Amino acid sequence: MGNDDNLIKLQDKREEKQETIRREYERYLFNKILGCYTVVQKLGMRSMELADISKSGISFRMSSSESLFAPDEELDIRFYFSNKSYLDCKVKVIRTQKMQGFTGAEYQYGCEFDKSTQSYEADEKFVDFIEWLSKNAKEDRGD
């Protein structure tokens, strides 16, 4: 095995570790700081568990015995940072997958952002912030 092979494997491991760190920061941000909601017809505003976010779209889960959204359906999503302030976005459902969650049946949805909306620029900057945070945040080890 040559040196180039070792360098490639080391780079792959670094990228894998960076992806793990990014996911950890995202989960903390999504579960502890950011509230994510959408409106479900006839049910009103409902909480959703954000699983992933990128400049192209989001993935989220919702508990339900049946799928609430169909492919190609457009949704208005709100990312709450406080009780009264939120960042909105519009997404289109691309895929739906039934899963077994902690509390029973869940559906995971993969959606793409509507990049033509006025709020997309802010959504894009929000994703930039999350990516920057995952690359540059440091763990407090009491030092």
JSON list of C-alpha atoms in Angstrom, two decimals:
[
{"chain": "A", "resi": 1, "resn": "MET", "atom": "CA", "xyz": [0.00, 0.00, 0.00]},
{"chain": "A", "resi": 2, "resn": "GLY", "atom": "CA", "xyz": [1.53, 3.33, -1.05]},
{"chain": "A", "resi": 3, "resn": "ASN", "atom": "CA", "xyz": [1.61, 6.66, 0.78]},
{"chain": "A", "resi": 4, "resn": "ASP", "atom": "CA", "xyz": [-1.13, 8.02, -1.49]},
{"chain": "A", "resi": 5, "resn": "ASP", "atom": "CA", "xyz": [-3.46, 5.26, -0.33]},
{"chain": "A", "resi": 6, "resn": "ASN", "atom": "CA", "xyz": [-2.77, 6.16, 3.31]},
{"chain": "A", "resi": 7, "resn": "LEU", "atom": "CA", "xyz": [-3.40, 9.86, 2.65]},
{"chain": "A", "resi": 8, "resn": "ILE", "atom": "CA", "xyz": [-6.70, 9.09, 0.93]},
{"chain": "A", "resi": 9, "resn": "LYS", "atom": "CA", "xyz": [-7.84, 6.91, 3.83]},
{"chain": "A", "resi": 10, "resn": "LEU", "atom": "CA", "xyz": [-6.80, 9.58, 6.36]},
{"chain": "A", "resi": 11, "resn": "GLN", "atom": "CA", "xyz": [-8.74, 12.23, 4.43]},
{"chain": "A", "resi": 12, "resn": "ASP", "atom": "CA", "xyz": [-11.77, 9.92, 4.30]},
{"chain": "A", "resi": 13, "resn": "LYS", "atom": "CA", "xyz": [-11.57, 9.44, 8.08]},
{"chain": "A", "resi": 14, "resn": "ARG", "atom": "CA", "xyz": [-11.31, 13.22, 8.64]},
{"chain": "A", "resi": 15, "resn": "GLU", "atom": "CA", "xyz": [-14.35, 13.83, 6.45]},
{"chain": "A", "resi": 16, "resn": "GLU", "atom": "CA", "xyz": [-16.27, 11.07, 8.24]},
{"chain": "A", "resi": 17, "resn": "LYS", "atom": "CA", "xyz": [-15.37, 12.59, 11.65]},
{"chain": "A", "resi": 18, "resn": "GLN", "atom": "CA", "xyz": [-16.38, 16.07, 10.44]},
{"chain": "A", "resi": 19, "resn": "GLU", "atom": "CA", "xyz": [-19.74, 14.71, 9.26]},
{"chain": "A", "resi": 20, "resn": "THR", "atom": "CA", "xyz": [-20.29, 13.06, 12.67]},
{"chain": "A", "resi": 21, "resn": "ILE", "atom": "CA", "xyz": [-19.50, 16.34, 14.45]},
{"chain": "A", "resi": 22, "resn": "ARG", "atom": "CA", "xyz": [-21.80, 18.27, 12.10]},
{"chain": "A", "resi": 23, "resn": "ARG", "atom": "CA", "xyz": [-24.65, 15.87, 12.83]},
{"chain": "A", "resi": 24, "resn": "GLU", "atom": "CA", "xyz": [-24.08, 16.20, 16.61]},
{"chain": "A", "resi": 25, "resn": "TYR", "atom": "CA", "xyz": [-24.28, 20.01, 16.43]},
{"chain": "A", "resi": 26, "resn": "GLU", "atom": "CA", "xyz": [-27.31, 19.85, 14.19]},
{"chain": "A", "resi": 27, "resn": "ARG", "atom": "CA", "xyz": [-29.13, 17.47, 16.56]},
{"chain": "A", "resi": 28, "resn": "TYR", "atom": "CA", "xyz": [-28.39, 19.72, 19.54]},
{"chain": "A", "resi": 29, "resn": "LEU", "atom": "CA", "xyz": [-29.51, 22.83, 17.68]},
{"chain": "A", "resi": 30, "resn": "PHE", "atom": "CA", "xyz": [-32.64, 21.14, 16.30]},
{"chain": "A", "resi": 31, "resn": "ASN", "atom": "CA", "xyz": [-33.66, 19.49, 19.59]},
{"chain": "A", "resi": 32, "resn": "LYS", "atom": "CA", "xyz": [-32.70, 22.12, 22.19]},
{"chain": "A", "resi": 33, "resn": "ILE", "atom": "CA", "xyz": [-32.76, 25.56, 20.56]},
{"chain": "A", "resi": 34, "resn": "LEU", "atom": "CA", "xyz": [-34.81, 25.55, 17.39]},
{"chain": "A", "resi": 35, "resn": "GLY", "atom": "CA", "xyz": [-38.55, 24.84, 17.23]},
{"chain": "A", "resi": 36, "resn": "CYS", "atom": "CA", "xyz": [-39.78, 23.54, 13.87]},
{"chain": "A", "resi": 37, "resn": "TYR", "atom": "CA", "xyz": [-43.46, 23.57, 12.93]},
{"chain": "A", "resi": 38, "resn": "THR", "atom": "CA", "xyz": [-45.77, 23.22, 9.97]},
{"chain": "A", "resi": 39, "resn": "VAL", "atom": "CA", "xyz": [-49.51, 23.52, 9.53]},
{"chain": "A", "resi": 40, "resn": "VAL", "atom": "CA", "xyz": [-51.43, 20.28, 8.99]},
{"chain": "A", "resi": 41, "resn": "GLN", "atom": "CA", "xyz": [-54.79, 20.76, 7.31]},
{"chain": "A", "resi": 42, "resn": "LYS", "atom": "CA", "xyz": [-57.66, 20.32, 9.81]},
{"chain": "A", "resi": 43, "resn": "LEU", "atom": "CA", "xyz": [-55.18, 19.83, 12.68]},
{"chain": "A", "resi": 44, "resn": "GLY", "atom": "CA", "xyz": [-53.44, 23.22, 12.81]},
{"chain": "A", "resi": 45, "resn": "MET", "atom": "CA", "xyz": [-49.81, 23.95, 13.71]},
{"chain": "A", "resi": 46, "resn": "ARG", "atom": "CA", "xyz": [-47.83, 20.78, 14.49]},
{"chain": "A", "resi": 47, "resn": "SER", "atom": "CA", "xyz": [-44.32, 20.21, 15.74]},
{"chain": "A", "resi": 48, "resn": "MET", "atom": "CA", "xyz": [-41.86, 18.35, 13.56]},
{"chain": "A", "resi": 49, "resn": "GLU", "atom": "CA", "xyz": [-38.49, 16.81, 14.35]},
{"chain": "A", "resi": 50, "resn": "LEU", "atom": "CA", "xyz": [-35.88, 18.19, 11.97]},
{"chain": "A", "resi": 51, "resn": "ALA", "atom": "CA", "xyz": [-33.44, 15.44, 10.96]},
{"chain": "A", "resi": 52, "resn": "ASP", "atom": "CA", "xyz": [-31.23, 17.20, 8.42]},
{"chain": "A", "resi": 53, "resn": "ILE", "atom": "CA", "xyz": [-30.88, 20.50, 6.59]},
{"chain": "A", "resi": 54, "resn": "SER", "atom": "CA", "xyz": [-28.87, 21.62, 3.58]},
{"chain": "A", "resi": 55, "resn": "LYS", "atom": "CA", "xyz": [-29.10, 24.39, 1.01]},
{"chain": "A", "resi": 56, "resn": "SER", "atom": "CA", "xyz": [-31.21, 22.13, -1.16]},
{"chain": "A", "resi": 57, "resn": "GLY", "atom": "CA", "xyz": [-33.75, 21.10, 1.46]},
{"chain": "A", "resi": 58, "resn": "ILE", "atom": "CA", "xyz": [-34.69, 19.48, 4.76]},
{"chain": "A", "resi": 59, "resn": "SER", "atom": "CA", "xyz": [-35.60, 16.11, 6.17]},
{"chain": "A", "resi": 60, "resn": "PHE", "atom": "CA", "xyz": [-38.00, 15.84, 9.11]},
{"chain": "A", "resi": 61, "resn": "ARG", "atom": "CA", "xyz": [-40.06, 13.33, 11.07]},
{"chain": "A", "resi": 62, "resn": "MET", "atom": "CA", "xyz": [-43.57, 13.53, 12.44]},
{"chain": "A", "resi": 63, "resn": "SER", "atom": "CA", "xyz": [-45.49, 11.05, 14.58]},
{"chain": "A", "resi": 64, "resn": "SER", "atom": "CA", "xyz": [-48.66, 9.82, 12.95]},
{"chain": "A", "resi": 65, "resn": "SER", "atom": "CA", "xyz": [-50.49, 6.61, 12.27]},
{"chain": "A", "resi": 66, "resn": "GLU", "atom": "CA", "xyz": [-50.84, 7.72, 8.65]},
{"chain": "A", "resi": 67, "resn": "SER", "atom": "CA", "xyz": [-48.80, 9.91, 6.34]},
{"chain": "A", "resi": 68, "resn": "LEU", "atom": "CA", "xyz": [-49.82, 13.55, 6.61]},
{"chain": "A", "resi": 69, "resn": "PHE", "atom": "CA", "xyz": [-48.14, 14.73, 3.41]},
{"chain": "A", "resi": 70, "resn": "ALA", "atom": "CA", "xyz": [-47.91, 13.39, -0.13]},
{"chain": "A", "resi": 71, "resn": "PRO", "atom": "CA", "xyz": [-45.09, 13.72, -2.67]},
{"chain": "A", "resi": 72, "resn": "ASP", "atom": "CA", "xyz": [-45.20, 17.05, -4.55]},
{"chain": "A", "resi": 73, "resn": "GLU", "atom": "CA", "xyz": [-47.22, 18.68, -1.73]},
{"chain": "A", "resi": 74, "resn": "GLU", "atom": "CA", "xyz": [-46.00, 22.15, -0.78]},
{"chain": "A", "resi": 75, "resn": "LEU", "atom": "CA", "xyz": [-45.55, 23.01, 2.90]},
{"chain": "A", "resi": 76, "resn": "ASP", "atom": "CA", "xyz": [-44.90, 26.20, 4.81]},
{"chain": "A", "resi": 77, "resn": "ILE", "atom": "CA", "xyz": [-42.31, 25.57, 7.52]},
{"chain": "A", "resi": 78, "resn": "ARG", "atom": "CA", "xyz": [-41.44, 27.80, 10.46]},
{"chain": "A", "resi": 79, "resn": "PHE", "atom": "CA", "xyz": [-38.11, 27.70, 12.33]},
{"chain": "A", "resi": 80, "resn": "TYR", "atom": "CA", "xyz": [-38.78, 29.35, 15.71]},
{"chain": "A", "resi": 81, "resn": "PHE", "atom": "CA", "xyz": [-35.88, 30.96, 17.57]},
{"chain": "A", "resi": 82, "resn": "SER", "atom": "CA", "xyz": [-38.11, 32.39, 20.34]},
{"chain": "A", "resi": 83, "resn": "ASN", "atom": "CA", "xyz": [-41.80, 32.31, 21.20]},
{"chain": "A", "resi": 84, "resn": "LYS", "atom": "CA", "xyz": [-42.57, 35.00, 18.64]},
{"chain": "A", "resi": 85, "resn": "SER", "atom": "CA", "xyz": [-39.77, 35.12, 16.09]},
{"chain": "A", "resi": 86, "resn": "TYR", "atom": "CA", "xyz": [-39.37, 32.62, 13.28]},
{"chain": "A", "resi": 87, "resn": "LEU", "atom": "CA", "xyz": [-37.78, 32.14, 9.90]},
{"chain": "A", "resi": 88, "resn": "ASP", "atom": "CA", "xyz": [-40.19, 30.80, 7.31]},
{"chain": "A", "resi": 89, "resn": "CYS", "atom": "CA", "xyz": [-39.60, 28.71, 4.24]},
{"chain": "A", "resi": 90, "resn": "LYS", "atom": "CA", "xyz": [-41.59, 26.86, 1.64]},
{"chain": "A", "resi": 91, "resn": "VAL", "atom": "CA", "xyz": [-40.69, 23.29, 0.73]},
{"chain": "A", "resi": 92, "resn": "LYS", "atom": "CA", "xyz": [-41.97, 20.60, -1.60]},
{"chain": "A", "resi": 93, "resn": "VAL", "atom": "CA", "xyz": [-42.22, 17.00, -0.38]},
{"chain": "A", "resi": 94, "resn": "ILE", "atom": "CA", "xyz": [-40.01, 14.74, -2.50]},
{"chain": "A", "resi": 95, "resn": "ARG", "atom": "CA", "xyz": [-40.18, 11.48, -0.57]},
{"chain": "A", "resi": 96, "resn": "THR", "atom": "CA", "xyz": [-42.08, 9.88, 2.31]},
{"chain": "A", "resi": 97, "resn": "GLN", "atom": "CA", "xyz": [-40.96, 6.92, 4.40]},
{"chain": "A", "resi": 98, "resn": "LYS", "atom": "CA", "xyz": [-42.79, 5.15, 7.21]},
{"chain": "A", "resi": 99, "resn": "MET", "atom": "CA", "xyz": [-40.62, 4.34, 10.24]},
{"chain": "A", "resi": 100, "resn": "GLN", "atom": "CA", "xyz": [-41.01, 2.97, 13.74]},
{"chain": "A", "resi": 101, "resn": "GLY", "atom": "CA", "xyz": [-40.20, 5.68, 16.28]},
{"chain": "A", "resi": 102, "resn": "PHE", "atom": "CA", "xyz": [-40.00, 5.76, 20.09]},
{"chain": "A", "resi": 103, "resn": "THR", "atom": "CA", "xyz": [-43.69, 6.62, 20.39]},
{"chain": "A", "resi": 104, "resn": "GLY", "atom": "CA", "xyz": [-45.00, 4.48, 17.55]},
{"chain": "A", "resi": 105, "resn": "ALA", "atom": "CA", "xyz": [-45.40, 5.06, 13.83]},
{"chain": "A", "resi": 106, "resn": "GLU", "atom": "CA", "xyz": [-43.55, 8.02, 12.33]},
{"chain": "A", "resi": 107, "resn": "TYR", "atom": "CA", "xyz": [-43.10, 9.32, 8.84]},
{"chain": "A", "resi": 108, "resn": "GLN", "atom": "CA", "xyz": [-39.87, 10.83, 7.58]},
{"chain": "A", "resi": 109, "resn": "TYR", "atom": "CA", "xyz": [-40.18, 13.37, 4.80]},
{"chain": "A", "resi": 110, "resn": "GLY", "atom": "CA", "xyz": [-37.51, 14.58, 2.42]},
{"chain": "A", "resi": 111, "resn": "CYS", "atom": "CA", "xyz": [-38.24, 18.03, 1.01]},
{"chain": "A", "resi": 112, "resn": "GLU", "atom": "CA", "xyz": [-36.60, 20.54, -1.28]},
{"chain": "A", "resi": 113, "resn": "PHE", "atom": "CA", "xyz": [-36.59, 24.29, -0.65]},
{"chain": "A", "resi": 114, "resn": "ASP", "atom": "CA", "xyz": [-38.53, 26.58, -2.94]},
{"chain": "A", "resi": 115, "resn": "LYS", "atom": "CA", "xyz": [-35.62, 28.83, -3.91]},
{"chain": "A", "resi": 116, "resn": "SER", "atom": "CA", "xyz": [-37.88, 31.39, -5.58]},
{"chain": "A", "resi": 117, "resn": "THR", "atom": "CA", "xyz": [-39.35, 32.67, -2.28]},
{"chain": "A", "resi": 118, "resn": "GLN", "atom": "CA", "xyz": [-38.24, 35.94, -0.74]},
{"chain": "A", "resi": 119, "resn": "SER", "atom": "CA", "xyz": [-37.18, 34.15, 2.46]},
{"chain": "A", "resi": 120, "resn": "TYR", "atom": "CA", "xyz": [-34.87, 31.63, 0.75]},
{"chain": "A", "resi": 121, "resn": "GLU", "atom": "CA", "xyz": [-31.83, 33.92, 1.07]},
{"chain": "A", "resi": 122, "resn": "ALA", "atom": "CA", "xyz": [-32.28, 33.95, 4.86]},
{"chain": "A", "resi": 123, "resn": "ASP", "atom": "CA", "xyz": [-32.82, 30.16, 4.87]},
{"chain": "A", "resi": 124, "resn": "GLU", "atom": "CA", "xyz": [-29.61, 29.73, 2.89]},
{"chain": "A", "resi": 125, "resn": "LYS", "atom": "CA", "xyz": [-27.68, 31.91, 5.36]},
{"chain": "A", "resi": 126, "resn": "PHE", "atom": "CA", "xyz": [-29.13, 29.88, 8.23]},
{"chain": "A", "resi": 127, "resn": "VAL", "atom": "CA", "xyz": [-27.76, 26.69, 6.63]},
{"chain": "A", "resi": 128, "resn": "ASP", "atom": "CA", "xyz": [-24.40, 28.47, 6.19]},
{"chain": "A", "resi": 129, "resn": "PHE", "atom": "CA", "xyz": [-24.42, 29.28, 9.91]},
{"chain": "A", "resi": 130, "resn": "ILE", "atom": "CA", "xyz": [-25.13, 25.66, 10.87]},
{"chain": "A", "resi": 131, "resn": "GLU", "atom": "CA", "xyz": [-22.31, 24.45, 8.61]},
{"chain": "A", "resi": 132, "resn": "TRP", "atom": "CA", "xyz": [-19.92, 27.08, 9.99]},
{"chain": "A", "resi": 133, "resn": "LEU", "atom": "CA", "xyz": [-20.85, 26.18, 13.56]},
{"chain": "A", "resi": 134, "resn": "SER", "atom": "CA", "xyz": [-20.20, 22.48, 13.00]},
{"chain": "A", "resi": 135, "resn": "LYS", "atom": "CA", "xyz": [-16.76, 23.21, 11.50]},
{"chain": "A", "resi": 136, "resn": "ASN", "atom": "CA", "xyz": [-15.60, 25.79, 14.04]},
{"chain": "A", "resi": 137, "resn": "ALA", "atom": "CA", "xyz": [-17.35, 25.23, 17.36]},
{"chain": "A", "resi": 138, "resn": "LYS", "atom": "CA", "xyz": [-15.20, 23.95, 20.18]},
{"chain": "A", "resi": 139, "resn": "GLU", "atom": "CA", "xyz": [-16.13, 21.62, 22.99]},
{"chain": "A", "resi": 140, "resn": "ASP", "atom": "CA", "xyz": [-15.88, 23.09, 26.50]},
{"chain": "A", "resi": 141, "resn": "ARG", "atom": "CA", "xyz": [-13.78, 20.67, 28.50]},
{"chain": "A", "resi": 142, "resn": "GLY", "atom": "CA", "xyz": [-13.58, 22.86, 31.58]},
{"chain": "A", "resi": 143, "resn": "ASP", "atom": "CA", "xyz": [-10.23, 24.41, 30.64]}
]
